Tab-separated table of C-alpha atoms and ligand atoms in Angstrom:
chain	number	residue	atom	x	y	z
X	9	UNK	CA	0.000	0.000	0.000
X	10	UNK	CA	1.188	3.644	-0.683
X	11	UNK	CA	3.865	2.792	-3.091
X	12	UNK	CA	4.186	5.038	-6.055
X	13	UNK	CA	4.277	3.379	-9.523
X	14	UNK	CA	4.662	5.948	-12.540
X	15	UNK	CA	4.450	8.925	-10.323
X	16	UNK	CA	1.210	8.160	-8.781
X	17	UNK	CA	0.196	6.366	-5.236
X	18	UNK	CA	-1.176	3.409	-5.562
X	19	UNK	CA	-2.276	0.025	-3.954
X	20	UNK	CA	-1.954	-3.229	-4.762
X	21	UNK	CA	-3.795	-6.680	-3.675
X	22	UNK	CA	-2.281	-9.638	-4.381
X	23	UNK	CA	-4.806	-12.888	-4.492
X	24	UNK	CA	-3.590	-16.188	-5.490
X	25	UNK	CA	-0.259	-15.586	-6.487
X	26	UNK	CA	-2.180	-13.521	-9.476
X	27	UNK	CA	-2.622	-9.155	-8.968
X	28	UNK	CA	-5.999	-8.627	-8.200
X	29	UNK	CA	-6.194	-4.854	-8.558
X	30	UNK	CA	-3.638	-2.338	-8.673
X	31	UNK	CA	-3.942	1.815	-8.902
X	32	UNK	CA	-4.824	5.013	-7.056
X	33	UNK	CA	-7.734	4.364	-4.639
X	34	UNK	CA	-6.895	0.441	-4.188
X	35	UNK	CA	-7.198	-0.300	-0.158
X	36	UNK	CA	-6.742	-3.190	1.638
X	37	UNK	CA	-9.149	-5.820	2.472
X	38	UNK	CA	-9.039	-6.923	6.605
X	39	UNK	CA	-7.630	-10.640	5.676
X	40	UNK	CA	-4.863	-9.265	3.653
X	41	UNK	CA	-1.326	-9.082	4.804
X	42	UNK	CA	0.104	-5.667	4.619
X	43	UNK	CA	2.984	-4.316	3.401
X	44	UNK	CA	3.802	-0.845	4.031
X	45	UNK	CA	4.885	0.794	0.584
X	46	UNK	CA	5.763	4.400	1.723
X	47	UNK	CA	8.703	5.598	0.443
X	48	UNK	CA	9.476	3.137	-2.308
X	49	UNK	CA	8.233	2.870	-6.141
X	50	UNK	CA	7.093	-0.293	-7.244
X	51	UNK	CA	9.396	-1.891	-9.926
X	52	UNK	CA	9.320	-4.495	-12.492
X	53	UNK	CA	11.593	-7.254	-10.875
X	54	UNK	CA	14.668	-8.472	-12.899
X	55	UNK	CA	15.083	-11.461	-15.288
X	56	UNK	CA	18.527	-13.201	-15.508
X	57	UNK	CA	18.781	-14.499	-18.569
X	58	UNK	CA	22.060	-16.645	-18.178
X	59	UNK	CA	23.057	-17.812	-15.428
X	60	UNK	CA	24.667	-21.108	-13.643
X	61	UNK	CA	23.460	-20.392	-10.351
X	62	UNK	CA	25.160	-23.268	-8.277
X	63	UNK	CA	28.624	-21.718	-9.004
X	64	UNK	CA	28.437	-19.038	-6.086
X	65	UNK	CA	30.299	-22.471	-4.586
X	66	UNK	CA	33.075	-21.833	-7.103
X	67	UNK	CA	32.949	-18.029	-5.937
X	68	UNK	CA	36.388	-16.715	-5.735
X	69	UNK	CA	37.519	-19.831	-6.428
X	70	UNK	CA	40.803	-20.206	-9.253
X	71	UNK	CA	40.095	-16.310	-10.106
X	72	UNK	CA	41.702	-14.301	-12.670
X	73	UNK	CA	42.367	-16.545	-15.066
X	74	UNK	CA	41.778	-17.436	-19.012
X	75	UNK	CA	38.721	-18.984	-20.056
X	76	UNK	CA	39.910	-22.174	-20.780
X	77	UNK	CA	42.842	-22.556	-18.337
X	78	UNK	CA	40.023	-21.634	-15.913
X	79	UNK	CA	37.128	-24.054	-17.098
X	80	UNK	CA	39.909	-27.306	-17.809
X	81	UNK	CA	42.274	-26.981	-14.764
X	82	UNK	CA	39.994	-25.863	-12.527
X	83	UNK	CA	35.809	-25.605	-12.544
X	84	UNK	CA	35.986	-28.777	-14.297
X	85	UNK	CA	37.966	-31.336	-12.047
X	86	UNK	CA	36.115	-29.417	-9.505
X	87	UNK	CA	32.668	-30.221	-10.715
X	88	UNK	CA	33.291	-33.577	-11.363
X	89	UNK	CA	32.917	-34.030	-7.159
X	90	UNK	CA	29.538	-32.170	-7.366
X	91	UNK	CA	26.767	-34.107	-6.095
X	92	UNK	CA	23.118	-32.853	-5.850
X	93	UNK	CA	23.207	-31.906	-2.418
X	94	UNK	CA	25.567	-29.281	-3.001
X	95	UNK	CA	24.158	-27.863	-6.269
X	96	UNK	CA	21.175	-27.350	-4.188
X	97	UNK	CA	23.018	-25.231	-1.683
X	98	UNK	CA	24.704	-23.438	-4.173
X	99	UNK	CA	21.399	-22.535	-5.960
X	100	UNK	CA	19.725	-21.244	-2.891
X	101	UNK	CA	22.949	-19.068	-1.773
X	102	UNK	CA	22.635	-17.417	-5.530
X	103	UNK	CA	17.974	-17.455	-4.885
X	104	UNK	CA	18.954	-15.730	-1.778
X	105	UNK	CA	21.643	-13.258	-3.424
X	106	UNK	CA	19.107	-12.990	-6.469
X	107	UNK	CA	16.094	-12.527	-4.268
X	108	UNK	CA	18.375	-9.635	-2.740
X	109	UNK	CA	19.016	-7.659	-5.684
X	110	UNK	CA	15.826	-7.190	-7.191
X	111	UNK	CA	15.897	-10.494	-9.830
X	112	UNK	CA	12.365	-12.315	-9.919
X	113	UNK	CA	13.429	-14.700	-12.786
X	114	UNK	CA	16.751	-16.570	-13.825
X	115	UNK	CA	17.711	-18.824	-16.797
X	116	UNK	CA	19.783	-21.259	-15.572
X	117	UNK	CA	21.865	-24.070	-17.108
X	118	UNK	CA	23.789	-26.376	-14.495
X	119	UNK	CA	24.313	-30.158	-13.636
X	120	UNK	CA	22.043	-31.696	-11.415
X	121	UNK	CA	19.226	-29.682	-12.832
X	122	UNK	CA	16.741	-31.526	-10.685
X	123	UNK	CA	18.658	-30.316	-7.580
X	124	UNK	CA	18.417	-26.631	-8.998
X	125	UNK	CA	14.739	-27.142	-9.544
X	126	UNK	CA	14.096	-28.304	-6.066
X	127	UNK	CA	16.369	-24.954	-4.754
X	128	UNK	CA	14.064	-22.985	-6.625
X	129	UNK	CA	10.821	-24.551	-5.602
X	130	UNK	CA	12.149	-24.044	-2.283
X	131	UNK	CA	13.329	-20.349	-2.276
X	132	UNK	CA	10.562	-18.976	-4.236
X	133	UNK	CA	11.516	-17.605	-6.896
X	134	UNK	CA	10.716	-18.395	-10.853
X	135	UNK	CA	13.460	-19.755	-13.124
X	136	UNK	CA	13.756	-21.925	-16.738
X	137	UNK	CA	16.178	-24.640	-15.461
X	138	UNK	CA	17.834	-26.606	-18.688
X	139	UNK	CA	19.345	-29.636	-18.822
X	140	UNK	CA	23.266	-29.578	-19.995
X	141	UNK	CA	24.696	-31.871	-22.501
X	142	UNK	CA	28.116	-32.062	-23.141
X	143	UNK	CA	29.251	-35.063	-25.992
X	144	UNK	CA	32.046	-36.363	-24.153
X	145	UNK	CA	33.211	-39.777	-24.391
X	146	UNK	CA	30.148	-41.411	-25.337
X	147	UNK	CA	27.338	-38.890	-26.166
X	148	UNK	CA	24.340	-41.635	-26.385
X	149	UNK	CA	24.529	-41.653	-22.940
X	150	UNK	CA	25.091	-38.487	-22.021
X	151	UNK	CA	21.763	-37.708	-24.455
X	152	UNK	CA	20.062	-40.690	-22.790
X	153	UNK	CA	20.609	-38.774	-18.862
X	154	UNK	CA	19.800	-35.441	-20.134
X	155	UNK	CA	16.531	-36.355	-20.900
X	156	UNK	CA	16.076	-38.741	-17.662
X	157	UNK	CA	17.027	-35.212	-16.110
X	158	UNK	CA	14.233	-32.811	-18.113
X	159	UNK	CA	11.267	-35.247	-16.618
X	160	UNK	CA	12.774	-34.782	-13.163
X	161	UNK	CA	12.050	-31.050	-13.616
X	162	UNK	CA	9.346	-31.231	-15.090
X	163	UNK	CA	7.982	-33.561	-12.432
X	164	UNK	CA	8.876	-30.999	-9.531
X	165	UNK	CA	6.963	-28.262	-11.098
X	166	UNK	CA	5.095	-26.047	-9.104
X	167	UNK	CA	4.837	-23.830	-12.274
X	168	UNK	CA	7.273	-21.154	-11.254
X	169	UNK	CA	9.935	-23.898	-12.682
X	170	UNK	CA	9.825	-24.877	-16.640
X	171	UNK	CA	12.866	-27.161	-17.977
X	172	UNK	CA	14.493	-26.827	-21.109
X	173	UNK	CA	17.599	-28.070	-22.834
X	174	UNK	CA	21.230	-26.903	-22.809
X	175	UNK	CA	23.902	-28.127	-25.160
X	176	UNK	CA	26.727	-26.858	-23.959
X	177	UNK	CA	28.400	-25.066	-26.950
X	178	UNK	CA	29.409	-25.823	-30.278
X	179	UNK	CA	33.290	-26.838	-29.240
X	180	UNK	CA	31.548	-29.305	-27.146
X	181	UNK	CA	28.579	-30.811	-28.384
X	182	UNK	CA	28.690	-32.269	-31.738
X	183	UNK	CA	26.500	-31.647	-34.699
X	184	UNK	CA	24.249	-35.306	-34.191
X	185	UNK	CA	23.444	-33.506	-30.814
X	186	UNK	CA	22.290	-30.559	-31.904
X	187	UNK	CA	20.096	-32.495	-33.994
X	188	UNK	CA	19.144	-34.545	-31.442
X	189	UNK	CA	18.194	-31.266	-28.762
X	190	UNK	CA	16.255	-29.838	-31.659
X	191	UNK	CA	13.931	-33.016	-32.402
X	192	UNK	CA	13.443	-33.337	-28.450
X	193	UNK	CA	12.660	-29.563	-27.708
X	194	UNK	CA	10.256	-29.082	-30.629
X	195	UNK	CA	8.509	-32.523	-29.876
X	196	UNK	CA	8.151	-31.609	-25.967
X	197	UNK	CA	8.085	-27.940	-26.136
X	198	UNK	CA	10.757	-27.364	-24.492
X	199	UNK	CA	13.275	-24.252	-24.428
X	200	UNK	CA	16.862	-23.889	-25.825
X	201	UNK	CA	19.863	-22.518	-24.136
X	202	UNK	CA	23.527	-22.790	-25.433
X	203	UNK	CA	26.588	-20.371	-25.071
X	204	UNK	CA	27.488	-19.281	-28.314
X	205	UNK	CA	30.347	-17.185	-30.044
X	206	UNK	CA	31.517	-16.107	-26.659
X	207	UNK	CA	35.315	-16.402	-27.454
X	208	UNK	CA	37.082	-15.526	-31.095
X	209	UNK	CA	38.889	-18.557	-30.839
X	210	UNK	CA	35.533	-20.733	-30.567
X	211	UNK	CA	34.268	-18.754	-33.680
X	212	UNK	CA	37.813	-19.640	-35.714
X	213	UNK	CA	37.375	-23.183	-34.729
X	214	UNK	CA	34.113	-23.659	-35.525
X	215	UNK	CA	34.212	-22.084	-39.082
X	216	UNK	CA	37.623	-24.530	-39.610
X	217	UNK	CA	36.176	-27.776	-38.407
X	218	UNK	CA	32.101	-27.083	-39.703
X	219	UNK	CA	33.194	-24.182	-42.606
X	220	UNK	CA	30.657	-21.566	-41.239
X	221	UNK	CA	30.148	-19.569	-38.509
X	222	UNK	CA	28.511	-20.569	-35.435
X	223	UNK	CA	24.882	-18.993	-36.142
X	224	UNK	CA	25.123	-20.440	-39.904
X	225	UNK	CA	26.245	-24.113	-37.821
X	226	UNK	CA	23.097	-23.671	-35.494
X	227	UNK	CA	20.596	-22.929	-38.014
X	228	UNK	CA	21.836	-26.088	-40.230
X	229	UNK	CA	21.299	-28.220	-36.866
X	230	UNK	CA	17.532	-26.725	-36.798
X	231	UNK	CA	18.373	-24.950	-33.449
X	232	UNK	CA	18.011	-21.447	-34.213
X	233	UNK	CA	14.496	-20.574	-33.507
X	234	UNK	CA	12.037	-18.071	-31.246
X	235	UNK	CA	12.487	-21.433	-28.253
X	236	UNK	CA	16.310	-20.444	-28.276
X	237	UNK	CA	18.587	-18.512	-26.462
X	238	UNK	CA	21.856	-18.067	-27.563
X	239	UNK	CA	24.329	-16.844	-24.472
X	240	UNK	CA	27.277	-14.141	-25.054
X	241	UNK	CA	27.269	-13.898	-28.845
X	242	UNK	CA	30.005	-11.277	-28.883
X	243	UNK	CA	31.576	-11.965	-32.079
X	244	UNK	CA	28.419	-12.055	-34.134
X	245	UNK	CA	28.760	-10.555	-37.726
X	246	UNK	CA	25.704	-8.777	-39.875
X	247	UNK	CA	24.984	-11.703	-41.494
X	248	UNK	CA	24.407	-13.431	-38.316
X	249	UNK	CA	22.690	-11.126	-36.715
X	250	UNK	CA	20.091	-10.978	-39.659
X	251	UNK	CA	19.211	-14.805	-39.669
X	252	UNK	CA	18.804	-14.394	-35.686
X	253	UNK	CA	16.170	-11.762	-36.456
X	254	UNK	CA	15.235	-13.575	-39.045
X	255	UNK	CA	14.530	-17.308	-37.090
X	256	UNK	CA	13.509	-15.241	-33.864
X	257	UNK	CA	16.228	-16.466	-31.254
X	258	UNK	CA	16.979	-14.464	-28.641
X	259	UNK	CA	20.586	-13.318	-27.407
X	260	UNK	CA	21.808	-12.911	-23.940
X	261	UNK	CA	24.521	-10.257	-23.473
X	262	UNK	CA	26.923	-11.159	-20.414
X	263	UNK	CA	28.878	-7.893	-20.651
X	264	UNK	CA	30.861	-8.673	-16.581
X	265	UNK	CA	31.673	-12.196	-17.303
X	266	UNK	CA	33.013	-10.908	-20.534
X	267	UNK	CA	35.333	-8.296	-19.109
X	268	UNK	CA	36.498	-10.305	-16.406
X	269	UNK	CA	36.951	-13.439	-18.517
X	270	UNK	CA	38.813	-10.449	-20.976
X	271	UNK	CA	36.950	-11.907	-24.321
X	272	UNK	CA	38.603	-8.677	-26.063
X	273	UNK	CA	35.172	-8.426	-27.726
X	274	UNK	CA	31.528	-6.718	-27.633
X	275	UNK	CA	28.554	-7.784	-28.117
X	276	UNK	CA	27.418	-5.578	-31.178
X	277	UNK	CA	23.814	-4.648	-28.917
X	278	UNK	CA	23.233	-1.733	-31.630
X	279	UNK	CA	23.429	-3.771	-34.736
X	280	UNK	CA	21.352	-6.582	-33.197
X	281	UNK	CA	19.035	-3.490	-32.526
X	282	UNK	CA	18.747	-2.544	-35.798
X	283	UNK	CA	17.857	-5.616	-36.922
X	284	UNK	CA	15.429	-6.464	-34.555
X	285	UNK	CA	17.262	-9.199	-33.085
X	286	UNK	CA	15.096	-10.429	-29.547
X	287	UNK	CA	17.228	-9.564	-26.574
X	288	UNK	CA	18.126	-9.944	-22.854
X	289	UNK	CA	21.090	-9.671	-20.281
X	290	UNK	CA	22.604	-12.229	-17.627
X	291	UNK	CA	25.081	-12.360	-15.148
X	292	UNK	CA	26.649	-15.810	-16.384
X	293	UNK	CA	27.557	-17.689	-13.651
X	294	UNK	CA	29.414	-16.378	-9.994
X	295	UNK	CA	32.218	-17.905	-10.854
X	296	UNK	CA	32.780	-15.847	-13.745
X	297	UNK	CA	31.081	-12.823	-12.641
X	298	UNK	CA	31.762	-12.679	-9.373
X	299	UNK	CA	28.078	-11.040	-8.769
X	300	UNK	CA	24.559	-11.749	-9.166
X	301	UNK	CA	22.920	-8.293	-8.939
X	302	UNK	CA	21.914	-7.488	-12.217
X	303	UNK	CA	21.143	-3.886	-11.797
X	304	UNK	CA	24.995	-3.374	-11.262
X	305	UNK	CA	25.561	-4.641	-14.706
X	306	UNK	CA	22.599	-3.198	-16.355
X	307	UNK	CA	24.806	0.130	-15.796
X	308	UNK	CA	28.013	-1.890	-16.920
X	309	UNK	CA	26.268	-2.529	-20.193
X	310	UNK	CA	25.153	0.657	-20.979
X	311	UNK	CA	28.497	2.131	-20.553
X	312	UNK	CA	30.148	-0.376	-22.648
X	313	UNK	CA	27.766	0.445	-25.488
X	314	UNK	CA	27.869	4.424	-25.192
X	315	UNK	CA	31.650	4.459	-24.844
X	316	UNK	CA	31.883	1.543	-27.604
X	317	UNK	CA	29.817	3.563	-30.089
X	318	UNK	CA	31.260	6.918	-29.751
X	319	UNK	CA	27.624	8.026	-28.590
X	320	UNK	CA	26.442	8.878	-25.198
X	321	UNK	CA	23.169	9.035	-26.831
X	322	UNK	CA	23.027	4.793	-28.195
X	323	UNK	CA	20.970	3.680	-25.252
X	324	UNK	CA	19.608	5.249	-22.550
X	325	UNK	CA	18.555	3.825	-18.709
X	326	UNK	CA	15.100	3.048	-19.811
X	327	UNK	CA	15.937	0.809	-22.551
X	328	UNK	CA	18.650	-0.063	-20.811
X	329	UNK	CA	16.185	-1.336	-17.433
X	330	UNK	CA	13.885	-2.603	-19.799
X	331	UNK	CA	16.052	-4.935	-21.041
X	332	UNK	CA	16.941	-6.210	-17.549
X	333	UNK	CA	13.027	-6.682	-17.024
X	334	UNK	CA	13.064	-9.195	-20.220
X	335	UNK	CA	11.106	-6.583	-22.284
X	336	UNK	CA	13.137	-7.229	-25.416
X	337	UNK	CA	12.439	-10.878	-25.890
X	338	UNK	CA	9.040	-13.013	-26.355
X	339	UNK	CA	10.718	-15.332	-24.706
X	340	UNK	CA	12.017	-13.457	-21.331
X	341	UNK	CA	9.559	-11.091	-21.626
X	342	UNK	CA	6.854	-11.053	-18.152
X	343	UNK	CA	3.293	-8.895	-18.125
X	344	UNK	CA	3.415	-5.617	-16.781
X	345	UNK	CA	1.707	-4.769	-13.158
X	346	UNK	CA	-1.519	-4.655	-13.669
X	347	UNK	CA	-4.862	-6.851	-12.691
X	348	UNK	CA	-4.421	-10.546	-13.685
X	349	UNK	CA	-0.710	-10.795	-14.023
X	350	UNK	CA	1.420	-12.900	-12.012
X	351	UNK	CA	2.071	-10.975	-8.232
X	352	UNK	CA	6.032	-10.432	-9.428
X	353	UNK	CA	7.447	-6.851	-8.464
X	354	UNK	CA	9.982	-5.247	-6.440
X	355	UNK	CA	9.805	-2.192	-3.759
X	356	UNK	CA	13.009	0.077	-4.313
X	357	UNK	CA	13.700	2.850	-1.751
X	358	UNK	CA	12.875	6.112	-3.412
X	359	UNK	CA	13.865	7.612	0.046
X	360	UNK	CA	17.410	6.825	-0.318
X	361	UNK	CA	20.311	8.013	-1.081
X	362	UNK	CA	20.326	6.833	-4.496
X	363	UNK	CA	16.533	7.838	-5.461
X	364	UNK	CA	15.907	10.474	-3.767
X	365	UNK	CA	16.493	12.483	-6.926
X	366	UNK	CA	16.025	12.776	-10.580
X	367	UNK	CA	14.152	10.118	-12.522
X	368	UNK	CA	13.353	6.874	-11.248
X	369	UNK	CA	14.931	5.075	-14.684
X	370	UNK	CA	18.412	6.638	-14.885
X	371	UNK	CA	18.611	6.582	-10.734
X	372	UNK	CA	17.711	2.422	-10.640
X	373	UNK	CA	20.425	2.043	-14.216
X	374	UNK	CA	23.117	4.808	-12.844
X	375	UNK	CA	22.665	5.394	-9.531
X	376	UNK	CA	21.952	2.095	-7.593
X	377	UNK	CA	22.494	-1.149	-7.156
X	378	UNK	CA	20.657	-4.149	-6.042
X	379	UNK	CA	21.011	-2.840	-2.652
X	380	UNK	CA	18.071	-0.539	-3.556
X	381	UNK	CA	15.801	-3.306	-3.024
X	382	UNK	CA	13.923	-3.302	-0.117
X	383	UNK	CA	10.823	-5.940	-1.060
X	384	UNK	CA	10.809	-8.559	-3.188
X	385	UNK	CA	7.100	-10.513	-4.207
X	386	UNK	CA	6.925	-13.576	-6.179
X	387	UNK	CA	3.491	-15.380	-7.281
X	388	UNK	CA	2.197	-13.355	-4.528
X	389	UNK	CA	4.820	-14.779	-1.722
X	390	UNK	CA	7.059	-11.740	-0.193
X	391	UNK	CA	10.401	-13.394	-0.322
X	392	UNK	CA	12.365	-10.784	1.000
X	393	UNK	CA	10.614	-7.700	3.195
X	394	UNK	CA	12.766	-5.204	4.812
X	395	UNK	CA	15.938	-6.054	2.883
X	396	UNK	CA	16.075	-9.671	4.809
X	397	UNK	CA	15.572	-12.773	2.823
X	398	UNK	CA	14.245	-15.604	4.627
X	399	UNK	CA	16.765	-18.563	4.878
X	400	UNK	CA	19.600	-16.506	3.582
X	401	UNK	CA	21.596	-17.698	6.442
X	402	UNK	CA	20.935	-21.522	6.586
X	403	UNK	CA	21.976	-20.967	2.576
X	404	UNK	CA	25.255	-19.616	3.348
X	405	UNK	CA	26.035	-21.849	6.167
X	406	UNK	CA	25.223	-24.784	3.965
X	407	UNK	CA	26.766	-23.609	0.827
X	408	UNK	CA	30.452	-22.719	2.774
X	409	UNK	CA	29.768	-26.651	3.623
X	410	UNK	CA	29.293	-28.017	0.578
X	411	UNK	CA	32.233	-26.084	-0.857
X	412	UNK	CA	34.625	-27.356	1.396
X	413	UNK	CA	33.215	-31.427	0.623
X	414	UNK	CA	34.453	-30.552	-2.594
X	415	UNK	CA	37.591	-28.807	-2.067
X	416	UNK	CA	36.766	-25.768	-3.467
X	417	UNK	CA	37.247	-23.405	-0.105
V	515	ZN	ZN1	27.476	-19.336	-19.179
C-alpha cells in the first residue's frame, strides 16, 4: 500500500499468487497481509537471462584466469565431485543473493538440474532450469541422462519452474546432438539454451572444423528458432545477426563475465538493434562474474555500449532497465503490473540516497544497485521484506559446507 508506480500512489492486492487490482484508490481488504509501501516505487523485478546459479560455490575460487585454463584446470575437475546436495546449496545461496538484488526470474543451465529445480521450488523464486549436454566420451549416454534429467524437472513443477535443454556449446557438443536437442525440444516444447560465439577462438574453430560460422552451424542443426537462447554472442557478424532476427532467437549479453573473462570483444547490442534481433542480459555464472545483482551490470552494459559507439546518446537507462526486465524478448519477456498478471514486483527505496532524486529510470540504471531493493514478491509470496531474505543464512552456512566437501574453499 502507498507505493508510487509511474508517479502516482497506488495500492496493490495480491490474491492467489495472481494481482488482483492495482492503482490510485486500491485499499486493503481486513484478511490481507500488509505491506507498508511508503517511500518506495514499485518496480518491475529483474530477469537473468544466463546464469549457472550453483557456481556461487566456485565463488572466488581459481580467479583471474583465461577462459579455458580456468574451465579445464579448474571448474571442471572441480565439478566432477559435485553431487546434488551441493548444487542445491549453491542454488539457494545465488535465490537468496538474487532474491536480494531485485531479480524475480533466472535462466539457468547447471548439472544436477533436478537439484536446482528443487532450490528454486524451495526459495521462491521463478526460473527456466535446462538440462546440460556435453558429448564427451560417449554422447548416447550423455543424451540418454539429459533427458532422464528434463522429466525430473518437469515432475517438480510447481509452475514457477519450466525445464528446457542446454547443449553446452558448439566446441563441445557435436553436430548429431544438436540435432538430437532440436527433435526433443520441438517434440516436448521445451526451451533452448547454449553459449554461443563467446570467445574468437571458438568462432575460428568452428568455421575450420564445420566451414561456417557458429549462427550459420546452429541454423543447419535446426536450433536457431524463437524457443532459443543463444548466451554471449560477442563476435556475431551482420549476417548473423540478420538470420537471428530472421529465425527469432533471442541473445543474452553477459557484458561482466566478458570483461572479467577479458573476451577482447563486444557484443554488437546496436546492430542486433537494428535488426530487430530479440534480446536480454545475464550475469553468467558467480564464478565468472563474481556477482549476481543485475542492476549493477545493467549500468556496466550501458556504458560499454555508449563508450563503444562513440555516442552517449546509443541507449539510454530506460531501454537499458527494460532490457533487464526481459522486455526485449518473447521469450524473457513477463506482463506488466496490472490486474491478472502474475504478483512479481519489487519495492526500491525512493527515500534513499540513491533515489531520492532525478528520474526513477536513470537513478535504478546509474545510480543504484541491487542494494536498492527493499521488497521482493513472487506469485504473490514476499520473499524478502525489509531487505532480509528468509533462509539466507541456513543458505550460506550450507553452501560454505558443501564447498569445502568438494575442495573448493
Ligand atoms: Zn554461461
Amino acid at each position: 500500500m502507498d507505493a508510487t508506480l509511474d508517479g502516482e500512489t497506488v495500492g496493490l492486492r495480491c490474491q492467489g499468487g495472481v494481482i488482483a487490482e492495482v492503482g490510485p484508490g486500491v485499499t486493503a481488504h481486513h484478511e490481507d497481509e500488509l505491506i507498508d509501501g511508503t517511500g518506495m516505487a514499485l518496480v518491475q523485478g529483474l530477469v537473468n537471462a544466463h546464469t549457472h546459479a550453483a557456481m556461487t560455490l566456485f565463488r572466488g575460487f581459481a580467479d583471474d584466469l583465461p577462459l579455458m585454463e580456468w574451465l579445464e584446470q579448474h571448474i571442471w575437475p572441480a565439478e566432477a565431485r559435485l553431487e546434488p546436495e551441493h548444487v542445491y546449496w549453491g542454488t539457494r545461496l545465488a535465490c537468496a543473493e538474487m532474491i536480494r538484488t531485485g531479480t524475480i526470474a533466472f535462466w539457468d543451465m547447471y548439472w544436477h538440474p533436478e537439484a536446482v529445480a528443487r532450490a528454486v521450488e524451495d526459495a521462491g523464486l521463478r526460473a527456466v532450469v535446462a538440462v546440460p549436454l556435453i558429448d564427451g566420451s560417449d554422447a548416447s549416454t550423455a543424451r540418454a541422462r539429459a533427458e532422464e534429467a528434463l522429466d525430473l524437472v518437469r515432475e517438480s513443477g510447481s509452475g514457477r519452474v519450466r525445464a528446457g535443454y542446454a547443449p553446452h556449446a558448439l566446441y563441445t557438443v557435436g553436430p548429431d546432438s544438436l540435432r538430437w536437442v532440436a527433435e526433443r525440444a520441438e517434440e516436448r516444447g521445451a526451451t533452448v539454451q547454449i553459449h554461443l560465439s563467446e570467445t574468437r577462438e571458438e568462432v575460428e574453430n568452428c568455421i575450420s572444423v564445420h566451414g561456417v560460422r557458429p549462427a550459420f552451424h546452429l541454423d543447419g542443426a535446426g536450433l536457431l528458432g524463437p524457443n532459443t537462447i543463444l548466451a554471449h554472442g560477442v563476435w556475431l557478424d551482420e549476417a548473423e545477426l540478420e538470420l537471428i532476427a530472421e529465425r527469432g532467437a533471442t541473445v543474452v549479453t553477459n557484458p561482466v563475465a566478458n570483461l572479467k573473462l577479458a573476451v577482447g570483444g563486444l557484443f554488437p547490442y546496436l546492430a542486433a538493434r537494428r535488426r530487430g534481433v530479440a534480446m536480454g542480459v545475464g550475469t553468467d555464472g558467480p564464478g565468472s562474474n563474481n556477482s549476481l545483482d543485475l542492476f549493477s551490470d545493467l549500468k556496466t552494459f550501458a556504458l560499454l555500449q555508449k563508450n563503444a559507439a562513440w555516442d552517449a546518446a546509443a541507449v539510454d537507462a530506460g531501454e537499458t532497465l527494460r532490457l533487464g526486465q526481459g522486455d526485449s524478448s518473447p521469450l524473457l519477456r513477463t506482463p506488466a503490473l496490472s490486474s491478472g498478471a502474475p504478483a512479481d514486483f519489487l519495492l526500491v527505496r525512493t527515500r534513499s540516497p540513491e533515489l531520492a532524486l532525478g528520474a526513477l529510470d536513470a537513478g535504478l540504471v546509474y545510480a543504484a544497485s541491487g542494494s536498492i531493493v527493499d521488497t521482493t514478491v513472487v506469485a504473490g509470496r514476499a520473499l524478502m521484506r525489509g531487505g532480509n531474505v528468509d533462509d539466507a543464512s541456513e543458505a550460506m552456512t550450507r553452501a560454505q559446507e558443501c564447498a569445502s566437501q568438494i575442495g573448493v574453499r
